[in-house]
Amino acid sequence: MARVVVDVMLKPEILDPQGKAVHGAFGRLGFDGVADVRQGKRFEITLDGEATEEKVAEIRKAADTLLANPVIEDYTLHVEDDR
Amino acid sequence: MKIGVVTFPGSLDDVDARRAAAVAGAEAVALWHGDADLHGVDAVVLPGGFSYGDYLRAGAISRFAPVMETIIKKAGEGLPVLGICNGFQVLCESHLLPGALIKNHHRKFICKDQPLRIENNRTAWTSDYDANHEITIVLKNQDGSFVADEATLDRLEGEGLVVARYLDENPNGSYRDIAGISNERGNVVGLMPHPEHCVETLTGPSTDGLGFFTSVLKAVVSS
């Protein structure tokens, strides 16, 4: 079974309050030298069988319609081989 | 005259919205997210709350509920639809309204009495307000920051589609202090603050919210 991974991030121009909160915690815990933190989402989608072109195209469609909101987010998609 | 109020899993303000519809003189009809039938209602309210726990993005999963397929179609035909708070998020996710709502810039939940200016009183939901009418209603949200690209913001302002704007301090980081917008036709309105909590003096800071519900009664009667 193949796995498709979709990583979703807020567009660079959109403020990320969650990332800001994490960045603030870095400072409080003494992790220095960090300029910025952005928080995203990772979806690991396990397919029934092989990652055929058609199946990956379907997942891309799901990413466009559900997993990411193109108004505020970008995503990348890649296929992971069997392990 | 029937106003339908949709209940999603995680809706909180559906009962108050039905009460507000009744106070305004309408028959309030409870609609269920899993039922695509609108049961003959003349207008629809998508209420506040945390449908599906705001999982994925606020409103992102509700947008695909069976009832939304019908509402999206009917909204295109002119059905008046008001999305309040989480309902506004659902309308943006449905692409019935442009832009999106993200977490408050200060990262805290907010609950306060919020002054607003009604800048567009030509929509189905705001005709009972005077132009530039200033009102105070409840604001309570976590993902209330309205964002859109510059071109969209310019278009909303240029075409007079900003329905309500925050007065005094911007409470949540919304671009250009935008609290509510409408579509071009004026039948679909999204609003972050809560008019349904402000229809009776016993429980709200004012009765300033009642105008949204009385406006739509007139819009339906005159159409």
PDB file of C-alpha atoms in Angstrom, chain B residues 8 38 49 95-96 99 109 203 209:
ATOM      1  CA  PHE B   8     -24.519  21.248  12.686  1.00  0.00           C
ATOM      2  CA  LEU B  38     -35.049  23.138   3.514  1.00  0.00           C
ATOM      3  CA  GLY B  49     -20.585  27.624  17.434  1.00  0.00           C
ATOM      4  CA  HIS B  95     -17.197  30.225  -1.574  1.00  0.00           C
ATOM      5  CA  LEU B  96     -20.542  31.989  -1.256  1.00  0.00           C
ATOM      6  CA  GLY B  99     -11.969  35.651   1.912  1.00  0.00           C
ATOM      7  CA  PHE B 109     -10.926  33.875  22.699  1.00  0.00           C
ATOM      8  CA  THR B 203     -30.027  38.910  28.022  1.00  0.00           C
ATOM      9  CA  GLY B 209     -29.401  42.862  16.635  1.00  0.00           C
TER      10      GLY B 209
END
